[in-house]
PDB file of C-alpha atoms in Angstrom:
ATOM      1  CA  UNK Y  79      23.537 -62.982 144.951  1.00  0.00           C
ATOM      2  CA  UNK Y  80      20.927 -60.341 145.496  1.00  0.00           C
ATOM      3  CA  UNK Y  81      20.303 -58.323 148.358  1.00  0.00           C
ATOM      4  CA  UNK Y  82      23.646 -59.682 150.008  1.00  0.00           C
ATOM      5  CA  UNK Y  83      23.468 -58.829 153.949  1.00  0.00           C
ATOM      6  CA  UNK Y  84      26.062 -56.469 155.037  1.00  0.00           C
ATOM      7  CA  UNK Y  85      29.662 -57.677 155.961  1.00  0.00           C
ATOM      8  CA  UNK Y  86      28.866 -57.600 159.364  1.00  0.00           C
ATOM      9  CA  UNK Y  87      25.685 -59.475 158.983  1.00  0.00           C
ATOM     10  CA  UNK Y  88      27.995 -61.917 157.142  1.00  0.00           C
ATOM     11  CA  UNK Y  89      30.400 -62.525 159.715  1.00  0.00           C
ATOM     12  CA  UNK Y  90      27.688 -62.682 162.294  1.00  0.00           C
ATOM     13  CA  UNK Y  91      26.135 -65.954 160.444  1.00  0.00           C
ATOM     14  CA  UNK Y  92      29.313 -67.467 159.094  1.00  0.00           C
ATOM     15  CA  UNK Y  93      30.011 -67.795 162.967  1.00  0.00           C
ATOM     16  CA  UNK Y  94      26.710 -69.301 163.917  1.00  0.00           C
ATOM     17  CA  UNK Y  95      26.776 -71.635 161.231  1.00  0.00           C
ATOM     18  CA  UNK Y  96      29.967 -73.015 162.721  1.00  0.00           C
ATOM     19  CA  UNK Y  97      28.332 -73.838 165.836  1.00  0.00           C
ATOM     20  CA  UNK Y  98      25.103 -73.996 164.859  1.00  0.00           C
ATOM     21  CA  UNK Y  99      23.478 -72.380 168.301  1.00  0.00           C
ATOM     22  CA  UNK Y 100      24.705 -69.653 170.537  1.00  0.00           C
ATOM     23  CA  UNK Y 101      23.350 -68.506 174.420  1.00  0.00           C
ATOM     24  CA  UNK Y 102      22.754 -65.132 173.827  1.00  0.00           C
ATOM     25  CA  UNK Y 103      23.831 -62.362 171.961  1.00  0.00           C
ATOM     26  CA  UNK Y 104      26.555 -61.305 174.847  1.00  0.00           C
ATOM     27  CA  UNK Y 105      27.831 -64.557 174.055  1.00  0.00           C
ATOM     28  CA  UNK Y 106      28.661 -63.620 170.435  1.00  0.00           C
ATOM     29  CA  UNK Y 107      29.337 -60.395 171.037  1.00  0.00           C
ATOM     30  CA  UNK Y 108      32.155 -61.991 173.757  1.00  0.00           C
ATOM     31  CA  UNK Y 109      33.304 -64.366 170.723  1.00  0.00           C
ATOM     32  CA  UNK Y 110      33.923 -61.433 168.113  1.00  0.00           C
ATOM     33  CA  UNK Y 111      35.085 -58.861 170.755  1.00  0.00           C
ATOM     34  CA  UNK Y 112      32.314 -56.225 169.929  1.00  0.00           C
ATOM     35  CA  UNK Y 113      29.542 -54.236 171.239  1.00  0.00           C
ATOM     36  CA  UNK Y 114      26.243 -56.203 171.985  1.00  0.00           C
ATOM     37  CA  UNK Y 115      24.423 -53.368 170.461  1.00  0.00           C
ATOM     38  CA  UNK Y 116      26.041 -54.127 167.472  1.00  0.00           C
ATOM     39  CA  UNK Y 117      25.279 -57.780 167.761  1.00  0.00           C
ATOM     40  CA  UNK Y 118      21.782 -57.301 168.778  1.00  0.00           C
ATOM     41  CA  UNK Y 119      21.194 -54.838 165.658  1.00  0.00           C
ATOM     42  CA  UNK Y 120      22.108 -57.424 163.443  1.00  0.00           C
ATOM     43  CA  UNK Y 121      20.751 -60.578 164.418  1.00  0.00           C
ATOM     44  CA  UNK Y 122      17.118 -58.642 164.338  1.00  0.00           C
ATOM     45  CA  UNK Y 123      18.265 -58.368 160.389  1.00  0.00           C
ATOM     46  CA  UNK Y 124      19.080 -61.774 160.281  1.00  0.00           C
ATOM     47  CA  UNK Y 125      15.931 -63.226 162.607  1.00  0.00           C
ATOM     48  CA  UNK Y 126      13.574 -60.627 159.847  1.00  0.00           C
ATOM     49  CA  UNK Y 127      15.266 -62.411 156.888  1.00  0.00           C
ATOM     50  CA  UNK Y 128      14.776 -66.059 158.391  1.00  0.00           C
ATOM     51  CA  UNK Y 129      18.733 -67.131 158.166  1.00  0.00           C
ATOM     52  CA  UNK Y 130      18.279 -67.248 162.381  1.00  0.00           C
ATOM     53  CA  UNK Y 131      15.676 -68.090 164.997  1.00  0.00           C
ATOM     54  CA  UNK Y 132      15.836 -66.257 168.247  1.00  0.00           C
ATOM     55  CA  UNK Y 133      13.879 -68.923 171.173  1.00  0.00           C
ATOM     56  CA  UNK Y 134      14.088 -68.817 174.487  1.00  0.00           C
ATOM     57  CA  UNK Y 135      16.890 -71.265 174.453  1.00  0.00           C
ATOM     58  CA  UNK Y 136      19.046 -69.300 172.236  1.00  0.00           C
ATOM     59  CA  UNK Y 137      20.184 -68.153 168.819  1.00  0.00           C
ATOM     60  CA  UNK Y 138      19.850 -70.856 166.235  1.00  0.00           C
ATOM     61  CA  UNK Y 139      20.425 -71.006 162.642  1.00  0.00           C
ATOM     62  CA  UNK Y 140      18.136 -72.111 160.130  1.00  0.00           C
ATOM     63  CA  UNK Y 141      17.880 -74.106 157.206  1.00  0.00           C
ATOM     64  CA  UNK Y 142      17.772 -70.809 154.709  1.00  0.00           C
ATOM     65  CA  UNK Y 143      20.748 -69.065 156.625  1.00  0.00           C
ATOM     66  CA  UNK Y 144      22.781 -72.467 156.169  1.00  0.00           C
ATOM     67  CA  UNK Y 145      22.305 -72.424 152.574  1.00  0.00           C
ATOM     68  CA  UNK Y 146      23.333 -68.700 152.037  1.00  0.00           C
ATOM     69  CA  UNK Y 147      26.675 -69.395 154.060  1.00  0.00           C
ATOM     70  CA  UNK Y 148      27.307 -72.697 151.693  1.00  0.00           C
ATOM     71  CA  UNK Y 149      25.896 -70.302 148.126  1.00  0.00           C
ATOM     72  CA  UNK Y 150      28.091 -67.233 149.358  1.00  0.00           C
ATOM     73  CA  UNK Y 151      31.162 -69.479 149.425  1.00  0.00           C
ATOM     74  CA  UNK Y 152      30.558 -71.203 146.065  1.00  0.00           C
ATOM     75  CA  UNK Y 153      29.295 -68.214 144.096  1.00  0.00           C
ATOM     76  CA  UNK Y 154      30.872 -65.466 145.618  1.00  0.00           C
ATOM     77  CA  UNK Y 155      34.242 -66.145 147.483  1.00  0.00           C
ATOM     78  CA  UNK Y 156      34.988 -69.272 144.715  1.00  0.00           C
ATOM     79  CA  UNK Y 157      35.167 -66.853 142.316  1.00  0.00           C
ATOM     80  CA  UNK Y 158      37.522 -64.358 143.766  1.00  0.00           C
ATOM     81  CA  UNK Y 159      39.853 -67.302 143.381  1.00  0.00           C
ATOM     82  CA  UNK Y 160      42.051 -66.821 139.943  1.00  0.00           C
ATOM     83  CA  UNK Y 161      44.798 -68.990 140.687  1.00  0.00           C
ATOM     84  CA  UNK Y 162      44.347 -72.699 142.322  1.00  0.00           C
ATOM     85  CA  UNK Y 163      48.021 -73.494 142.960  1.00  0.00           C
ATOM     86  CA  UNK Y 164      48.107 -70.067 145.089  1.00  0.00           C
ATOM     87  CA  UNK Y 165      45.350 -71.427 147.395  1.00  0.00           C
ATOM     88  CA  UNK Y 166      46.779 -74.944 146.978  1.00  0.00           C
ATOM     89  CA  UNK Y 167      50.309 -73.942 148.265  1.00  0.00           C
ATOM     90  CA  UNK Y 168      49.109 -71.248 150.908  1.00  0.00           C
ATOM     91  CA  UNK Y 169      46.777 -74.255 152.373  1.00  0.00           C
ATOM     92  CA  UNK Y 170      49.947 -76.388 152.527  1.00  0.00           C
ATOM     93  CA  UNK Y 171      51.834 -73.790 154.587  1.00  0.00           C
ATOM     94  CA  UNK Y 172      49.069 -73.744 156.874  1.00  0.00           C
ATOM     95  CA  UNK Y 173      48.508 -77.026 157.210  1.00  0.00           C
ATOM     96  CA  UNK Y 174      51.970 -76.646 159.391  1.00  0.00           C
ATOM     97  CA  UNK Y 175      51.363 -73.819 161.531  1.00  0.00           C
ATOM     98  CA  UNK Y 176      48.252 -75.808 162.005  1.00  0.00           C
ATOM     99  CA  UNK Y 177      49.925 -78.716 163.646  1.00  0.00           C
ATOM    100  CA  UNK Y 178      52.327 -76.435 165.355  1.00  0.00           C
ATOM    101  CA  UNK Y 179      49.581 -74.426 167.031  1.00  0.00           C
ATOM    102  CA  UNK Y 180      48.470 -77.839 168.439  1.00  0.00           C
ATOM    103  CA  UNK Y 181      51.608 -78.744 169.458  1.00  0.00           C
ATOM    104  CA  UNK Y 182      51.874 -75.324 171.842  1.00  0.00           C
ATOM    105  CA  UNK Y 183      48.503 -75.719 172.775  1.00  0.00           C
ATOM    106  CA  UNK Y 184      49.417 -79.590 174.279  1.00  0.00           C
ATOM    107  CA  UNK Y 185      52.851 -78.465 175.768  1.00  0.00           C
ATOM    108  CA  UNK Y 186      51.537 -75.689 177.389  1.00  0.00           C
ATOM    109  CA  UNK Y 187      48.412 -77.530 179.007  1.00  0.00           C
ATOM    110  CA  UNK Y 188      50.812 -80.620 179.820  1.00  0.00           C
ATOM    111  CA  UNK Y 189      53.393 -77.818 181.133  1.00  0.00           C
ATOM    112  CA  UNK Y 190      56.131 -79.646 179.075  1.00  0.00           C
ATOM    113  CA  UNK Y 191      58.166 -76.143 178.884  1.00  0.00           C
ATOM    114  CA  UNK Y 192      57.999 -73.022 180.818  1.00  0.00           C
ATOM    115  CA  UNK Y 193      54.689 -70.708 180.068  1.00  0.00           C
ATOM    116  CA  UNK Y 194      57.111 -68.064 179.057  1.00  0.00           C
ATOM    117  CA  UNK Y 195      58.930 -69.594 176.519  1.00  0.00           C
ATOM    118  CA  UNK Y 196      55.912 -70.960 175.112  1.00  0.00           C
ATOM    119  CA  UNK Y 197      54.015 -67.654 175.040  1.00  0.00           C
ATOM    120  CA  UNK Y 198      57.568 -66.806 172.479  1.00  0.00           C
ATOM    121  CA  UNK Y 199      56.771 -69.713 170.366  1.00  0.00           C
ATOM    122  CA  UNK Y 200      52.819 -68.447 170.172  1.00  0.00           C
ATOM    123  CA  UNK Y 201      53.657 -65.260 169.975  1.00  0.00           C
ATOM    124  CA  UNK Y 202      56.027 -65.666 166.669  1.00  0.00           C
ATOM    125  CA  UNK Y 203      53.580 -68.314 165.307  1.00  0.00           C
ATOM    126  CA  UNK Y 204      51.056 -65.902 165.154  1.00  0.00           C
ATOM    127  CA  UNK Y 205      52.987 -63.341 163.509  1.00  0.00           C
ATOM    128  CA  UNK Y 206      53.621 -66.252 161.046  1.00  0.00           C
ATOM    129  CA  UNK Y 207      49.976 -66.723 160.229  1.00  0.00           C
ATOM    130  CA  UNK Y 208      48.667 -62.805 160.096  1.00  0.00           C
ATOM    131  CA  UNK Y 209      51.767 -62.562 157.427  1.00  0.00           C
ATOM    132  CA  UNK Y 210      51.806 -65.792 155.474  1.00  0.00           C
ATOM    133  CA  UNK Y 211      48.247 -66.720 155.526  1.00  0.00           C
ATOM    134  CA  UNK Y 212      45.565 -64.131 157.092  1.00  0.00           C
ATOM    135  CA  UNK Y 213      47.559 -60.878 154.675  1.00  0.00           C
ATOM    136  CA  UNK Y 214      46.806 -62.606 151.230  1.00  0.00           C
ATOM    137  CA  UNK Y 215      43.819 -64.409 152.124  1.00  0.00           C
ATOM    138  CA  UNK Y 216      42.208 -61.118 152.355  1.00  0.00           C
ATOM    139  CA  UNK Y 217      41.208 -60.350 149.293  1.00  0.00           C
ATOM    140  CA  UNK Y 218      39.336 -63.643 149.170  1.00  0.00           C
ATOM    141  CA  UNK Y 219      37.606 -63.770 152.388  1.00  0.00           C
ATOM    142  CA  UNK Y 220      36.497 -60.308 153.071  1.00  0.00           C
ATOM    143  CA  UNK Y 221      36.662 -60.997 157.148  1.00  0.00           C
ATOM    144  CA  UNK Y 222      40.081 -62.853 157.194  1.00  0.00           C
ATOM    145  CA  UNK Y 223      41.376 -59.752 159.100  1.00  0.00           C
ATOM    146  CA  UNK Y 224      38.910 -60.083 161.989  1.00  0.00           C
ATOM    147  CA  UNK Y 225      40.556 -63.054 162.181  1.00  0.00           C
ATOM    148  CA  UNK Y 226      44.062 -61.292 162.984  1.00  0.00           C
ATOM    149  CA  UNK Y 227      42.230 -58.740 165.431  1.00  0.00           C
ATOM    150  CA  UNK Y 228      41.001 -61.794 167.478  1.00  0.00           C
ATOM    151  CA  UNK Y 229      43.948 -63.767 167.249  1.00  0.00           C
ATOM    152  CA  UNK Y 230      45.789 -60.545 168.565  1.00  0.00           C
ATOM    153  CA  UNK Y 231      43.060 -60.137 171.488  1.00  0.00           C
ATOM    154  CA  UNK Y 232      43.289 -63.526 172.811  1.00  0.00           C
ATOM    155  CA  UNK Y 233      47.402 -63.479 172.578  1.00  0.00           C
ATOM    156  CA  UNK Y 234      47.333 -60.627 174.931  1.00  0.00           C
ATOM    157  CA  UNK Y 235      44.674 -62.310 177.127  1.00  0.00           C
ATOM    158  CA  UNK Y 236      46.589 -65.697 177.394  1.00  0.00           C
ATOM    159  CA  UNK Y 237      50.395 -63.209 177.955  1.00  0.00           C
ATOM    160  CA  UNK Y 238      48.210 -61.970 180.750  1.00  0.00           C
ATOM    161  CA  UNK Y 239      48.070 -64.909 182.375  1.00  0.00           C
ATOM    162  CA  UNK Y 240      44.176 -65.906 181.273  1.00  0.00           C
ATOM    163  CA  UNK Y 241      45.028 -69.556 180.496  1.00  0.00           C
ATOM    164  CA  UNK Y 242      40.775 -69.553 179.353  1.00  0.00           C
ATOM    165  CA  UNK Y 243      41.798 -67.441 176.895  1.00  0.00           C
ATOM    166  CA  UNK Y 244      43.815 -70.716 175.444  1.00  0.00           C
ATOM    167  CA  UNK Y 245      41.442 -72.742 174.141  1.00  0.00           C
ATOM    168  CA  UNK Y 246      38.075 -72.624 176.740  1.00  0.00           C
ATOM    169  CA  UNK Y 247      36.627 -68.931 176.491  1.00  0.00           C
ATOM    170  CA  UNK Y 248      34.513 -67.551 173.236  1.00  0.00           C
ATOM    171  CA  UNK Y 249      37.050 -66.012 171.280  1.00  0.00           C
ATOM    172  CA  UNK Y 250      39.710 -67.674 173.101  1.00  0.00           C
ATOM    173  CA  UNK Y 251      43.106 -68.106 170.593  1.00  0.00           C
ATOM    174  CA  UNK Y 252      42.419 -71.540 169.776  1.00  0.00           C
ATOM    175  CA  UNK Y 253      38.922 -71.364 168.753  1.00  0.00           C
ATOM    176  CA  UNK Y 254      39.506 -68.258 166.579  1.00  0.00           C
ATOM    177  CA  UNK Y 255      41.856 -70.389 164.840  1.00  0.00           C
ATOM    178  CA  UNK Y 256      38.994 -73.100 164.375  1.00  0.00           C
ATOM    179  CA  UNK Y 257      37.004 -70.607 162.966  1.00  0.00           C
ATOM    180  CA  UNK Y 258      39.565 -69.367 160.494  1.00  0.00           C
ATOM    181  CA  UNK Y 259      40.759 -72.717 159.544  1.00  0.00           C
ATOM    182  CA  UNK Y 260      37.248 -73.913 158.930  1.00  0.00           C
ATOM    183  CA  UNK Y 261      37.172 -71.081 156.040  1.00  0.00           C
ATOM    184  CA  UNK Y 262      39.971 -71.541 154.386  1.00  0.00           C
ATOM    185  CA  UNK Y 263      39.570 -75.129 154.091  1.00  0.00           C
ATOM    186  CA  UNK Y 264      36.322 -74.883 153.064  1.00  0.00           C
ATOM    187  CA  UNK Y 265      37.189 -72.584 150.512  1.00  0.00           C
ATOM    188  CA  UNK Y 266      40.247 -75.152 149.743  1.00  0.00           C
ATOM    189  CA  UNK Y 267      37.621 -77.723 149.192  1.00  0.00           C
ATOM    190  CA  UNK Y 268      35.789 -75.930 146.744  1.00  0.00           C
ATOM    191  CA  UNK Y 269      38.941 -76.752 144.328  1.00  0.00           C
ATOM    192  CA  UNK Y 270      39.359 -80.199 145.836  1.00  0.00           C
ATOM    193  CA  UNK Y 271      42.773 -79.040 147.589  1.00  0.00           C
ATOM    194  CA  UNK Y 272      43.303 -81.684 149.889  1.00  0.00           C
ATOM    195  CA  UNK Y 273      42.582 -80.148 153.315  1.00  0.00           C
ATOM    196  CA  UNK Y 274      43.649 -83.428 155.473  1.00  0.00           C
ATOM    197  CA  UNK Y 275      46.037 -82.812 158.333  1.00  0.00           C
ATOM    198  CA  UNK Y 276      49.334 -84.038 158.380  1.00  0.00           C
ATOM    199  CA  UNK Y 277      52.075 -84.052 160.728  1.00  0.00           C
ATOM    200  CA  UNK Y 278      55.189 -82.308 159.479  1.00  0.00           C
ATOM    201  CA  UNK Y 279      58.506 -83.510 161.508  1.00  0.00           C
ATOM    202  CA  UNK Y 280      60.236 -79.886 160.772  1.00  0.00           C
ATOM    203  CA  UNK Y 281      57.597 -78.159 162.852  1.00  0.00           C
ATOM    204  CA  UNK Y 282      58.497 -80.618 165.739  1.00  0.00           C
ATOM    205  CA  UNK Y 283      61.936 -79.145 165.763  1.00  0.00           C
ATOM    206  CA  UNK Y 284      60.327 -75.889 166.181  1.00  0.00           C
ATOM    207  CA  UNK Y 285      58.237 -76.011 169.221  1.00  0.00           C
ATOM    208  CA  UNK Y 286      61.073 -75.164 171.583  1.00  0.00           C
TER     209      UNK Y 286
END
């Protein structure tokens, strides 16, 4: 791909295409954790190449930006791929800590345990996914370790006692987690790996 946007420029769209509109640019900056300046500089980039439109009613993405996200991942991050069954078996494994994040996330809105024991079962899970999942995806999905800086953000919000930080707030722990699981299985999909949830009864035994 020609004239590929910088990584930051990359991240910046990937997460507007999941959403597909955002407020402002203090609102993405909030999501990512970064500067507005930052943010600002790049979505003028991105606005001048036509992959977003800036209106009075927010940041939207376009048609064109859309279609690089969906070409990047099938000619550039596809091909980083060498070995299927690694993908296959690492999308497997997460597939688990998946269901087990949701299973935290339930408990502690219910308050089925006590907040601090749950924060113990979070807090180990997402050791679990920085080493078993976010560490070797890197070298597909140049931005996978964002992923672990926001993940490690919102933790410390939500041990803090900012509940928002949960699942409600921009770059709150459980819509990072969106975010990252939307890219793996979308580059899981690419391969037909079968990305389909499923509920594993050995992670039940786990969420004490």
């Amino acid at each position: 791909m020609e004239g590929m946007p910088s990584p930051n420029a990359i991240l910046i769209l990937n997460l507007i295409y999941k959403y597909k509109w955002f407020e402002n640019p203090e609102t993405i900056a909030k999501a990512l954790s970064v500067d507005v300046g930052t943010v600002e500089s790049v979505l003028r980039y991105l606005e001048a190449e036509e992959f977003i439109e800036v209106q009075e009613g927010g940041v939207f993405i376009t048609a064109k930006g859309e279609k690089f996200i969906d070409d990047y991942f099938s000619n550039v991050l596809k091909k980083r791929v060498k070995d299927r069954k690694f993908l296959e078996d690492l999308i497997h494994k997460f597939k688990g800590m998946d269901y087990h994040l949701k299973t935290i996330v339930m408990r502690l809105q219910v308050k089925a345990d006590s907040y601090e024991k749950l924060l113990e079962v979070l807090e180990k899970l997402n050791n679990e996914v920085k080493v078993d999942v976010i560490s070797p995806l890197t070298d597909y999905i140049p931005w996978m370790g964002d992923y672990g800086r926001r993940l490690d953000l919102a933790l410390s919000e939500v041990k803090n006692g900012n509940e928002f930080y949960l699942v409600r707030e921009h770059g709150s722990y459980y819509n990072v987690w969106y975010e990252m699981k939307d890219d793996i299985y979308r580059l899981g999909k690419l391969f037909s790996i079968d990305t389909r949830p499923v509920i594993l009864p050995d992670f039940e035994e786990k969420k004490g």
